[in-house]
Amino acid sequence: MSNTILITGASRGIGRATALKAGAMGWNVAVNYVNDAGAAGAVVAKVVNAGARAIAVQADVASEIDVERMFLQTIDDLGPLDGVVINAGIVAPATTLAEMSIERLRRMVDVNVMGTLLTARGAARALSQTGKPGSIVIVSSAASRLGSAGEYVDYAACKGAADTLTIGLSRELGPKGIRVNAVRPAFIETDIHASGGRPDRAGVLGATTPMGRPGQPDEVAEAITWLISDASSYVTGTFVDMSGGR
Ligand code: NAD
């Protein structure tokens, strides 16, 4: 079955891999980006080449106005949504909580908590309007249960909020046939680790997992698209841990 989905932070990494997999399955995709229009355009071109419809939508997920515009533009251009992937997220250089500035803490919460809540609110509204089943997938992190001590406990706490939202929102939206689940990756080879100051982090820590290797964005995209699809039609309020067994 063909779906129409919106993915936040889809210009690179896990979001990009999910957009490309969705496009290959014939799903229409809105590719949200914050400032890398060129990279988002390249993702759109690949989805269109695969025979599906796609648009790039600029929005900072921390901004209420941007998020509302993102949903309006997506529905105007692609039609009613079947699914939303809440993927945009940031880390910051590794340090202890005692050393973190207020500016860092606010931006971390603005993007990872407010961004997730605002996108989830937009998704709840948009999917409720269709009168059809819908699916929301939140990209949380294994950090929510591991804690990221000495690296970024602020990030881990934000992902804990994402996990709790997954449970609560699944109960709110279940009666409408809208499912809410999360994936909890770790040690996936993407550019996010460079912004945390350790480009080799996924490789180094991935090697210490029971699987003995880092994960790839495609492997996470596989779980996300399954959770969006009807193949997981009785799955809600739960988590798929993708951390090589850690
Ligand atoms: P990434 O840095 O490659 O991708 C993150 C995407 O989010 C980028 O496209 C970026 O432009 C976008 N983004 C950042 N701030 C934004 C904003 N304010 N508004 C809109 N978009 C914004 O990293 P990734 O690894 O692909 O991360 C995707 C998600 O996976 C994040 O939520 C991250 O926390 C989560 N995650 C990643 C890993 C990992 O090991 N890579 C592990 C656990 C969780």
PDB file of C-alpha atoms and ligand atoms in Angstrom:
ATOM      1  CA  MET A   1       0.000   0.000   0.000  1.00  0.00           C
ATOM      2  CA  SER A   2       1.275   3.491  -0.841  1.00  0.00           C
ATOM      3  CA  ASN A   3       1.681   5.909   2.034  1.00  0.00           C
ATOM      4  CA  THR A   4       2.297   9.644   2.242  1.00  0.00           C
ATOM      5  CA  ILE A   5       4.713  10.547   5.006  1.00  0.00           C
ATOM      6  CA  LEU A   6       6.589  13.496   6.464  1.00  0.00           C
ATOM      7  CA  ILE A   7      10.082  12.979   7.884  1.00  0.00           C
ATOM      8  CA  THR A   8      11.799  15.692   9.940  1.00  0.00           C
ATOM      9  CA  GLY A   9      15.559  16.123   9.583  1.00  0.00           C
ATOM     10  CA  ALA A  10      15.581  14.069   6.399  1.00  0.00           C
ATOM     11  CA  SER A  11      18.442  15.766   4.549  1.00  0.00           C
ATOM     12  CA  ARG A  12      21.001  13.293   5.910  1.00  0.00           C
ATOM     13  CA  GLY A  13      21.609  10.339   8.211  1.00  0.00           C
ATOM     14  CA  ILE A  14      18.720   8.201   9.470  1.00  0.00           C
ATOM     15  CA  GLY A  15      16.064  10.584   8.096  1.00  0.00           C
ATOM     16  CA  ARG A  16      17.602  10.511   4.620  1.00  0.00           C
ATOM     17  CA  ALA A  17      17.886   6.704   4.652  1.00  0.00           C
ATOM     18  CA  THR A  18      14.228   6.483   5.687  1.00  0.00           C
ATOM     19  CA  ALA A  19      13.158   8.858   2.890  1.00  0.00           C
ATOM     20  CA  LEU A  20      15.054   6.817   0.296  1.00  0.00           C
ATOM     21  CA  LYS A  21      13.617   3.521   1.545  1.00  0.00           C
ATOM     22  CA  ALA A  22      10.098   4.990   1.591  1.00  0.00           C
ATOM     23  CA  GLY A  23      10.572   6.318  -1.947  1.00  0.00           C
ATOM     24  CA  ALA A  24      11.814   2.929  -3.142  1.00  0.00           C
ATOM     25  CA  MET A  25       8.588   1.434  -1.728  1.00  0.00           C
ATOM     26  CA  GLY A  26       6.558   3.953  -3.756  1.00  0.00           C
ATOM     27  CA  TRP A  27       5.602   6.141  -0.791  1.00  0.00           C
ATOM     28  CA  ASN A  28       5.288   9.917  -1.226  1.00  0.00           C
ATOM     29  CA  VAL A  29       7.675  11.779   1.058  1.00  0.00           C
ATOM     30  CA  ALA A  30       7.960  15.292   2.504  1.00  0.00           C
ATOM     31  CA  VAL A  31      11.651  15.828   3.275  1.00  0.00           C
ATOM     32  CA  ASN A  32      12.031  18.372   6.083  1.00  0.00           C
ATOM     33  CA  TYR A  33      15.345  20.194   6.433  1.00  0.00           C
ATOM     34  CA  VAL A  34      16.497  23.144   8.520  1.00  0.00           C
ATOM     35  CA  ASN A  35      19.329  24.737   6.531  1.00  0.00           C
ATOM     36  CA  ASP A  36      20.800  22.274   4.010  1.00  0.00           C
ATOM     37  CA  ALA A  37      18.449  22.874   1.065  1.00  0.00           C
ATOM     38  CA  GLY A  38      20.875  21.309  -1.423  1.00  0.00           C
ATOM     39  CA  ALA A  39      21.079  18.016   0.456  1.00  0.00           C
ATOM     40  CA  ALA A  40      17.286  17.926   0.907  1.00  0.00           C
ATOM     41  CA  GLY A  41      16.835  18.602  -2.818  1.00  0.00           C
ATOM     42  CA  ALA A  42      19.114  15.672  -3.626  1.00  0.00           C
ATOM     43  CA  VAL A  43      16.978  13.367  -1.434  1.00  0.00           C
ATOM     44  CA  VAL A  44      13.825  14.629  -3.171  1.00  0.00           C
ATOM     45  CA  ALA A  45      15.379  13.959  -6.588  1.00  0.00           C
ATOM     46  CA  LYS A  46      16.198  10.369  -5.604  1.00  0.00           C
ATOM     47  CA  VAL A  47      12.667   9.710  -4.334  1.00  0.00           C
ATOM     48  CA  VAL A  48      11.183  11.178  -7.525  1.00  0.00           C
ATOM     49  CA  ASN A  49      13.566   9.082  -9.642  1.00  0.00           C
ATOM     50  CA  ALA A  50      12.241   6.024  -7.807  1.00  0.00           C
ATOM     51  CA  GLY A  51       8.774   6.927  -9.128  1.00  0.00           C
ATOM     52  CA  ALA A  52       7.194   8.463  -6.003  1.00  0.00           C
ATOM     53  CA  ARG A  53       6.285  12.080  -5.223  1.00  0.00           C
ATOM     54  CA  ALA A  54       8.441  14.184  -2.921  1.00  0.00           C
ATOM     55  CA  ILE A  55       8.912  17.750  -1.723  1.00  0.00           C
ATOM     56  CA  ALA A  56      11.511  19.521   0.393  1.00  0.00           C
ATOM     57  CA  VAL A  57      10.072  21.553   3.275  1.00  0.00           C
ATOM     58  CA  GLN A  58      12.196  23.986   5.266  1.00  0.00           C
ATOM     59  CA  ALA A  59      11.373  24.248   8.977  1.00  0.00           C
ATOM     60  CA  ASP A  60      13.231  24.558  12.256  1.00  0.00           C
ATOM     61  CA  VAL A  61      11.331  22.033  14.375  1.00  0.00           C
ATOM     62  CA  ALA A  62      11.945  24.175  17.460  1.00  0.00           C
ATOM     63  CA  SER A  63       9.724  26.912  15.951  1.00  0.00           C
ATOM     64  CA  GLU A  64       5.952  26.616  16.311  1.00  0.00           C
ATOM     65  CA  ILE A  65       5.311  28.783  13.229  1.00  0.00           C
ATOM     66  CA  ASP A  66       7.752  26.733  11.137  1.00  0.00           C
ATOM     67  CA  VAL A  67       6.219  23.419  12.216  1.00  0.00           C
ATOM     68  CA  GLU A  68       2.672  24.580  11.456  1.00  0.00           C
ATOM     69  CA  ARG A  69       3.784  25.798   8.013  1.00  0.00           C
ATOM     70  CA  MET A  70       5.590  22.489   7.427  1.00  0.00           C
ATOM     71  CA  PHE A  71       2.370  20.506   7.915  1.00  0.00           C
ATOM     72  CA  LEU A  72       0.257  22.922   5.829  1.00  0.00           C
ATOM     73  CA  GLN A  73       2.734  22.890   2.947  1.00  0.00           C
ATOM     74  CA  THR A  74       3.082  19.109   3.051  1.00  0.00           C
ATOM     75  CA  ILE A  75      -0.666  18.461   2.982  1.00  0.00           C
ATOM     76  CA  ASP A  76      -1.205  21.131   0.289  1.00  0.00           C
ATOM     77  CA  ASP A  77       1.430  19.559  -1.958  1.00  0.00           C
ATOM     78  CA  LEU A  78       1.146  15.820  -1.241  1.00  0.00           C
ATOM     79  CA  GLY A  79      -2.371  15.375   0.208  1.00  0.00           C
ATOM     80  CA  PRO A  80      -3.464  13.757   3.491  1.00  0.00           C
ATOM     81  CA  LEU A  81      -0.717  12.168   5.580  1.00  0.00           C
ATOM     82  CA  ASP A  82      -0.561   8.505   6.622  1.00  0.00           C
ATOM     83  CA  GLY A  83       2.544   8.801   8.766  1.00  0.00           C
ATOM     84  CA  VAL A  84       5.029  11.141  10.416  1.00  0.00           C
ATOM     85  CA  VAL A  85       8.612  10.317  11.392  1.00  0.00           C
ATOM     86  CA  ILE A  86       9.855  12.598  14.180  1.00  0.00           C
ATOM     87  CA  ASN A  87      13.552  12.268  13.497  1.00  0.00           C
ATOM     88  CA  ALA A  88      15.251  15.698  13.703  1.00  0.00           C
ATOM     89  CA  GLY A  89      17.647  15.884  16.618  1.00  0.00           C
ATOM     90  CA  ILE A  90      20.957  17.298  17.800  1.00  0.00           C
ATOM     91  CA  VAL A  91      23.787  16.475  20.162  1.00  0.00           C
ATOM     92  CA  ALA A  92      26.509  18.840  21.409  1.00  0.00           C
ATOM     93  CA  PRO A  93      30.159  18.395  22.397  1.00  0.00           C
ATOM     94  CA  ALA A  94      30.690  15.788  25.100  1.00  0.00           C
ATOM     95  CA  THR A  95      31.044  17.190  28.612  1.00  0.00           C
ATOM     96  CA  THR A  96      29.505  16.890  32.089  1.00  0.00           C
ATOM     97  CA  LEU A  97      26.263  18.566  33.126  1.00  0.00           C
ATOM     98  CA  ALA A  98      28.221  20.774  35.536  1.00  0.00           C
ATOM     99  CA  GLU A  99      30.080  22.288  32.562  1.00  0.00           C
ATOM    100  CA  MET A 100      27.065  22.875  30.272  1.00  0.00           C
ATOM    101  CA  SER A 101      26.051  26.457  29.441  1.00  0.00           C
ATOM    102  CA  ILE A 102      22.463  27.653  29.626  1.00  0.00           C
ATOM    103  CA  GLU A 103      22.546  28.338  25.869  1.00  0.00           C
ATOM    104  CA  ARG A 104      23.477  24.736  25.151  1.00  0.00           C
ATOM    105  CA  LEU A 105      20.826  23.357  27.510  1.00  0.00           C
ATOM    106  CA  ARG A 106      18.100  25.560  26.012  1.00  0.00           C
ATOM    107  CA  ARG A 107      18.910  24.652  22.402  1.00  0.00           C
ATOM    108  CA  MET A 108      19.115  20.957  23.326  1.00  0.00           C
ATOM    109  CA  VAL A 109      15.639  21.101  24.891  1.00  0.00           C
ATOM    110  CA  ASP A 110      14.231  23.383  22.168  1.00  0.00           C
ATOM    111  CA  VAL A 111      15.163  21.006  19.335  1.00  0.00           C
ATOM    112  CA  ASN A 112      14.944  17.603  21.014  1.00  0.00           C
ATOM    113  CA  VAL A 113      11.957  18.141  23.333  1.00  0.00           C
ATOM    114  CA  MET A 114       9.960  21.119  21.961  1.00  0.00           C
ATOM    115  CA  GLY A 115      10.728  20.022  18.389  1.00  0.00           C
ATOM    116  CA  THR A 116       9.438  16.535  19.159  1.00  0.00           C
ATOM    117  CA  LEU A 117       6.335  17.819  20.990  1.00  0.00           C
ATOM    118  CA  LEU A 118       5.470  20.372  18.284  1.00  0.00           C
ATOM    119  CA  THR A 119       5.916  17.833  15.493  1.00  0.00           C
ATOM    120  CA  ALA A 120       3.925  15.233  17.434  1.00  0.00           C
ATOM    121  CA  ARG A 121       1.140  17.784  17.986  1.00  0.00           C
ATOM    122  CA  GLY A 122       1.092  18.607  14.280  1.00  0.00           C
ATOM    123  CA  ALA A 123       1.037  14.898  13.474  1.00  0.00           C
ATOM    124  CA  ALA A 124      -1.821  14.214  15.919  1.00  0.00           C
ATOM    125  CA  ARG A 125      -3.871  16.989  14.319  1.00  0.00           C
ATOM    126  CA  ALA A 126      -3.065  16.063  10.714  1.00  0.00           C
ATOM    127  CA  LEU A 127      -3.587  12.320  11.133  1.00  0.00           C
ATOM    128  CA  SER A 128      -6.813  12.766  13.143  1.00  0.00           C
ATOM    129  CA  GLN A 129      -8.328  14.747  10.248  1.00  0.00           C
ATOM    130  CA  THR A 130      -7.960  11.939   7.705  1.00  0.00           C
ATOM    131  CA  GLY A 131     -10.385   9.469   9.322  1.00  0.00           C
ATOM    132  CA  LYS A 132      -7.940   6.693   8.349  1.00  0.00           C
ATOM    133  CA  PRO A 133      -5.390   4.724  10.381  1.00  0.00           C
ATOM    134  CA  GLY A 134      -2.126   6.575  10.876  1.00  0.00           C
ATOM    135  CA  SER A 135       1.312   6.017  12.358  1.00  0.00           C
ATOM    136  CA  ILE A 136       3.834   8.205  14.169  1.00  0.00           C
ATOM    137  CA  VAL A 137       7.404   7.029  14.705  1.00  0.00           C
ATOM    138  CA  ILE A 138       9.640   8.909  17.108  1.00  0.00           C
ATOM    139  CA  VAL A 139      13.392   8.508  16.711  1.00  0.00           C
ATOM    140  CA  SER A 140      14.460   8.331  20.335  1.00  0.00           C
ATOM    141  CA  SER A 141      17.792   6.844  21.414  1.00  0.00           C
ATOM    142  CA  ALA A 142      19.303   4.092  23.521  1.00  0.00           C
ATOM    143  CA  ALA A 143      20.635   7.084  25.473  1.00  0.00           C
ATOM    144  CA  SER A 144      17.223   7.281  27.166  1.00  0.00           C
ATOM    145  CA  ARG A 145      18.035   4.092  29.090  1.00  0.00           C
ATOM    146  CA  LEU A 146      21.881   4.258  29.073  1.00  0.00           C
ATOM    147  CA  GLY A 147      22.096   7.891  30.287  1.00  0.00           C
ATOM    148  CA  SER A 148      25.159   9.136  28.322  1.00  0.00           C
ATOM    149  CA  ALA A 149      27.122   9.976  31.485  1.00  0.00           C
ATOM    150  CA  GLY A 150      30.089  12.258  30.811  1.00  0.00           C
ATOM    151  CA  GLU A 151      28.972  12.809  27.214  1.00  0.00           C
ATOM    152  CA  TYR A 152      25.552  14.424  27.067  1.00  0.00           C
ATOM    153  CA  VAL A 153      23.142  13.647  29.880  1.00  0.00           C
ATOM    154  CA  ASP A 154      21.065  16.590  28.586  1.00  0.00           C
ATOM    155  CA  TYR A 155      20.504  14.769  25.292  1.00  0.00           C
ATOM    156  CA  ALA A 156      19.706  11.507  27.111  1.00  0.00           C
ATOM    157  CA  ALA A 157      17.132  13.298  29.285  1.00  0.00           C
ATOM    158  CA  CYS A 158      15.487  14.752  26.162  1.00  0.00           C
ATOM    159  CA  LYS A 159      15.243  11.247  24.695  1.00  0.00           C
ATOM    160  CA  GLY A 160      13.683  10.071  27.966  1.00  0.00           C
ATOM    161  CA  ALA A 161      10.979  12.675  27.325  1.00  0.00           C
ATOM    162  CA  ALA A 162      10.542  11.237  23.813  1.00  0.00           C
ATOM    163  CA  ASP A 163      10.032   7.745  25.283  1.00  0.00           C
ATOM    164  CA  THR A 164       7.416   8.980  27.740  1.00  0.00           C
ATOM    165  CA  LEU A 165       5.633  10.868  24.968  1.00  0.00           C
ATOM    166  CA  THR A 166       5.553   7.657  22.931  1.00  0.00           C
ATOM    167  CA  ILE A 167       3.650   5.886  25.717  1.00  0.00           C
ATOM    168  CA  GLY A 168       1.241   8.723  26.525  1.00  0.00           C
ATOM    169  CA  LEU A 169       0.446   9.710  22.951  1.00  0.00           C
ATOM    170  CA  SER A 170      -0.127   6.103  21.924  1.00  0.00           C
ATOM    171  CA  ARG A 171      -2.858   5.921  24.585  1.00  0.00           C
ATOM    172  CA  GLU A 172      -4.392   9.231  23.497  1.00  0.00           C
ATOM    173  CA  LEU A 173      -4.460   8.346  19.814  1.00  0.00           C
ATOM    174  CA  GLY A 174      -5.085   4.575  19.928  1.00  0.00           C
ATOM    175  CA  PRO A 175      -8.882   4.990  19.895  1.00  0.00           C
ATOM    176  CA  LYS A 176      -8.541   6.938  16.616  1.00  0.00           C
ATOM    177  CA  GLY A 177      -6.512   4.145  15.022  1.00  0.00           C
ATOM    178  CA  ILE A 178      -3.310   6.185  15.147  1.00  0.00           C
ATOM    179  CA  ARG A 179      -0.287   4.247  16.381  1.00  0.00           C
ATOM    180  CA  VAL A 180       2.739   5.794  18.100  1.00  0.00           C
ATOM    181  CA  ASN A 181       6.027   3.935  18.469  1.00  0.00           C
ATOM    182  CA  ALA A 182       9.707   4.779  18.863  1.00  0.00           C
ATOM    183  CA  VAL A 183      12.987   3.383  17.632  1.00  0.00           C
ATOM    184  CA  ARG A 184      15.934   3.629  20.010  1.00  0.00           C
ATOM    185  CA  PRO A 185      19.137   3.490  17.956  1.00  0.00           C
ATOM    186  CA  ALA A 186      22.724   3.772  19.157  1.00  0.00           C
ATOM    187  CA  PHE A 187      26.119   3.785  17.455  1.00  0.00           C
ATOM    188  CA  ILE A 188      24.708   4.440  13.978  1.00  0.00           C
ATOM    189  CA  GLU A 189      27.274   5.802  11.498  1.00  0.00           C
ATOM    190  CA  THR A 190      25.989   9.305  10.728  1.00  0.00           C
ATOM    191  CA  ASP A 191      27.339  12.864  10.889  1.00  0.00           C
ATOM    192  CA  ILE A 192      25.706  13.483  14.277  1.00  0.00           C
ATOM    193  CA  HIS A 193      28.800  12.169  16.067  1.00  0.00           C
ATOM    194  CA  ALA A 194      31.000  14.843  14.453  1.00  0.00           C
ATOM    195  CA  SER A 195      28.776  17.523  15.971  1.00  0.00           C
ATOM    196  CA  GLY A 196      29.366  15.828  19.331  1.00  0.00           C
ATOM    197  CA  GLY A 197      33.112  16.247  18.709  1.00  0.00           C
ATOM    198  CA  ARG A 198      33.788  12.532  18.077  1.00  0.00           C
ATOM    199  CA  PRO A 199      33.362  11.611  14.391  1.00  0.00           C
ATOM    200  CA  ASP A 200      34.614   8.051  15.108  1.00  0.00           C
ATOM    201  CA  ARG A 201      32.230   7.491  18.077  1.00  0.00           C
ATOM    202  CA  ALA A 202      29.853   5.054  16.328  1.00  0.00           C
ATOM    203  CA  GLY A 203      32.727   2.872  15.125  1.00  0.00           C
ATOM    204  CA  VAL A 204      34.592   2.852  18.437  1.00  0.00           C
ATOM    205  CA  LEU A 205      31.563   2.222  20.679  1.00  0.00           C
ATOM    206  CA  GLY A 206      29.805  -0.004  18.147  1.00  0.00           C
ATOM    207  CA  ALA A 207      32.810  -2.344  18.314  1.00  0.00           C
ATOM    208  CA  THR A 208      32.140  -2.835  22.045  1.00  0.00           C
ATOM    209  CA  THR A 209      28.525  -4.024  21.546  1.00  0.00           C
ATOM    210  CA  PRO A 210      27.571  -7.715  21.390  1.00  0.00           C
ATOM    211  CA  MET A 211      27.203  -7.276  17.600  1.00  0.00           C
ATOM    212  CA  GLY A 212      30.760  -5.914  17.490  1.00  0.00           C
ATOM    213  CA  ARG A 213      30.073  -3.208  14.920  1.00  0.00           C
ATOM    214  CA  PRO A 214      28.285   0.112  14.436  1.00  0.00           C
ATOM    215  CA  GLY A 215      24.829   0.232  12.867  1.00  0.00           C
ATOM    216  CA  GLN A 216      23.939   1.760   9.511  1.00  0.00           C
ATOM    217  CA  PRO A 217      21.194   4.314   8.795  1.00  0.00           C
ATOM    218  CA  ASP A 218      19.558   1.800   6.395  1.00  0.00           C
ATOM    219  CA  GLU A 219      19.094  -0.664   9.257  1.00  0.00           C
ATOM    220  CA  VAL A 220      17.178   1.933  11.283  1.00  0.00           C
ATOM    221  CA  ALA A 221      15.156   2.955   8.214  1.00  0.00           C
ATOM    222  CA  GLU A 222      14.006  -0.658   7.899  1.00  0.00           C
ATOM    223  CA  ALA A 223      12.398  -0.576  11.372  1.00  0.00           C
ATOM    224  CA  ILE A 224      10.941   2.909  10.896  1.00  0.00           C
ATOM    225  CA  THR A 225       9.229   2.015   7.615  1.00  0.00           C
ATOM    226  CA  TRP A 226       7.886  -1.201   9.161  1.00  0.00           C
ATOM    227  CA  LEU A 227       6.409   0.792  12.066  1.00  0.00           C
ATOM    228  CA  ILE A 228       4.839   3.276   9.628  1.00  0.00           C
ATOM    229  CA  SER A 229       3.434   0.514   7.412  1.00  0.00           C
ATOM    230  CA  ASP A 230       0.299  -1.556   7.909  1.00  0.00           C
ATOM    231  CA  ALA A 231       2.568  -4.561   8.511  1.00  0.00           C
ATOM    232  CA  SER A 232       2.787  -3.398  12.145  1.00  0.00           C
ATOM    233  CA  SER A 233      -0.938  -2.631  12.440  1.00  0.00           C
ATOM    234  CA  TYR A 234      -1.325  -3.948  16.041  1.00  0.00           C
ATOM    235  CA  VAL A 235       1.921  -2.444  17.381  1.00  0.00           C
ATOM    236  CA  THR A 236       1.669   0.742  19.428  1.00  0.00           C
ATOM    237  CA  GLY A 237       3.209   2.392  22.484  1.00  0.00           C
ATOM    238  CA  THR A 238       6.420   0.429  22.234  1.00  0.00           C
ATOM    239  CA  PHE A 239      10.118   0.650  21.367  1.00  0.00           C
ATOM    240  CA  VAL A 240      12.427  -1.036  18.917  1.00  0.00           C
ATOM    241  CA  ASP A 241      15.930  -1.004  20.403  1.00  0.00           C
ATOM    242  CA  MET A 242      18.609  -0.881  17.724  1.00  0.00           C
ATOM    243  CA  SER A 243      21.880  -0.732  19.605  1.00  0.00           C
ATOM    244  CA  GLY A 244      23.711  -3.901  18.595  1.00  0.00           C
ATOM    245  CA  GLY A 245      22.539  -5.608  21.788  1.00  0.00           C
ATOM    246  CA  ARG A 246      23.819  -2.899  24.188  1.00  0.00           C
TER     247      ARG A 246
HETATM  248  P1  NAD B   1      22.232  13.627  11.592  1.00  0.00           P
HETATM  249  O1  NAD B   1      22.911  14.734  12.297  1.00  0.00           O
HETATM  250  O2  NAD B   1      22.872  13.035  10.385  1.00  0.00           O
HETATM  251  O3  NAD B   1      20.728  14.022  11.197  1.00  0.00           O
HETATM  252  C1  NAD B   1      19.958  14.854  11.991  1.00  0.00           C
HETATM  253  C2  NAD B   1      19.053  15.628  11.092  1.00  0.00           C
HETATM  254  O4  NAD B   1      18.244  16.520  11.879  1.00  0.00           O
HETATM  255  C3  NAD B   1      19.830  16.510  10.112  1.00  0.00           C
HETATM  256  O5  NAD B   1      19.236  16.418   8.838  1.00  0.00           O
HETATM  257  C4  NAD B   1      19.682  17.911  10.697  1.00  0.00           C
HETATM  258  O6  NAD B   1      19.756  18.936   9.718  1.00  0.00           O
HETATM  259  C5  NAD B   1      18.279  17.795  11.289  1.00  0.00           C
HETATM  260  N1  NAD B   1      18.008  18.836  12.261  1.00  0.00           N
HETATM  261  C6  NAD B   1      18.781  19.238  13.305  1.00  0.00           C
HETATM  262  N2  NAD B   1      18.196  20.251  13.957  1.00  0.00           N
HETATM  263  C7  NAD B   1      17.036  20.503  13.310  1.00  0.00           C
HETATM  264  C8  NAD B   1      16.010  21.449  13.491  1.00  0.00           C
HETATM  265  N3  NAD B   1      16.069  22.350  14.489  1.00  0.00           N
HETATM  266  N4  NAD B   1      14.948  21.424  12.641  1.00  0.00           N
HETATM  267  C9  NAD B   1      14.893  20.530  11.635  1.00  0.00           C
HETATM  268  N5  NAD B   1      15.855  19.618  11.400  1.00  0.00           N
HETATM  269  C10 NAD B   1      16.907  19.611  12.233  1.00  0.00           C
HETATM  270  O7  NAD B   1      22.016  12.524  12.705  1.00  0.00           O
HETATM  271  P2  NAD B   1      21.225  11.121  12.744  1.00  0.00           P
HETATM  272  O8  NAD B   1      22.118  10.213  13.459  1.00  0.00           O
HETATM  273  O9  NAD B   1      20.681  10.749  11.431  1.00  0.00           O
HETATM  274  O10 NAD B   1      20.044  11.538  13.748  1.00  0.00           O
HETATM  275  C11 NAD B   1      18.677  11.354  13.476  1.00  0.00           C
HETATM  276  C12 NAD B   1      17.972  11.047  14.781  1.00  0.00           C
HETATM  277  O11 NAD B   1      18.505   9.825  15.300  1.00  0.00           O
HETATM  278  C13 NAD B   1      18.201  12.103  15.879  1.00  0.00           C
HETATM  279  O12 NAD B   1      16.995  12.322  16.578  1.00  0.00           O
HETATM  280  C14 NAD B   1      19.211  11.439  16.792  1.00  0.00           C
HETATM  281  O13 NAD B   1      19.131  11.902  18.117  1.00  0.00           O
HETATM  282  C15 NAD B   1      18.788   9.994  16.664  1.00  0.00           C
HETATM  283  N6  NAD B   1      19.813   9.025  17.073  1.00  0.00           N
HETATM  284  C16 NAD B   1      20.950   8.847  16.350  1.00  0.00           C
HETATM  285  C17 NAD B   1      21.886   7.915  16.790  1.00  0.00           C
HETATM  286  C18 NAD B   1      23.167   7.641  16.057  1.00  0.00           C
HETATM  287  O14 NAD B   1      23.978   6.860  16.537  1.00  0.00           O
HETATM  288  N7  NAD B   1      23.394   8.230  14.881  1.00  0.00           N
HETATM  289  C19 NAD B   1      21.675   7.216  17.964  1.00  0.00           C
HETATM  290  C20 NAD B   1      20.505   7.430  18.668  1.00  0.00           C
HETATM  291  C21 NAD B   1      19.578   8.337  18.217  1.00  0.00           C
END
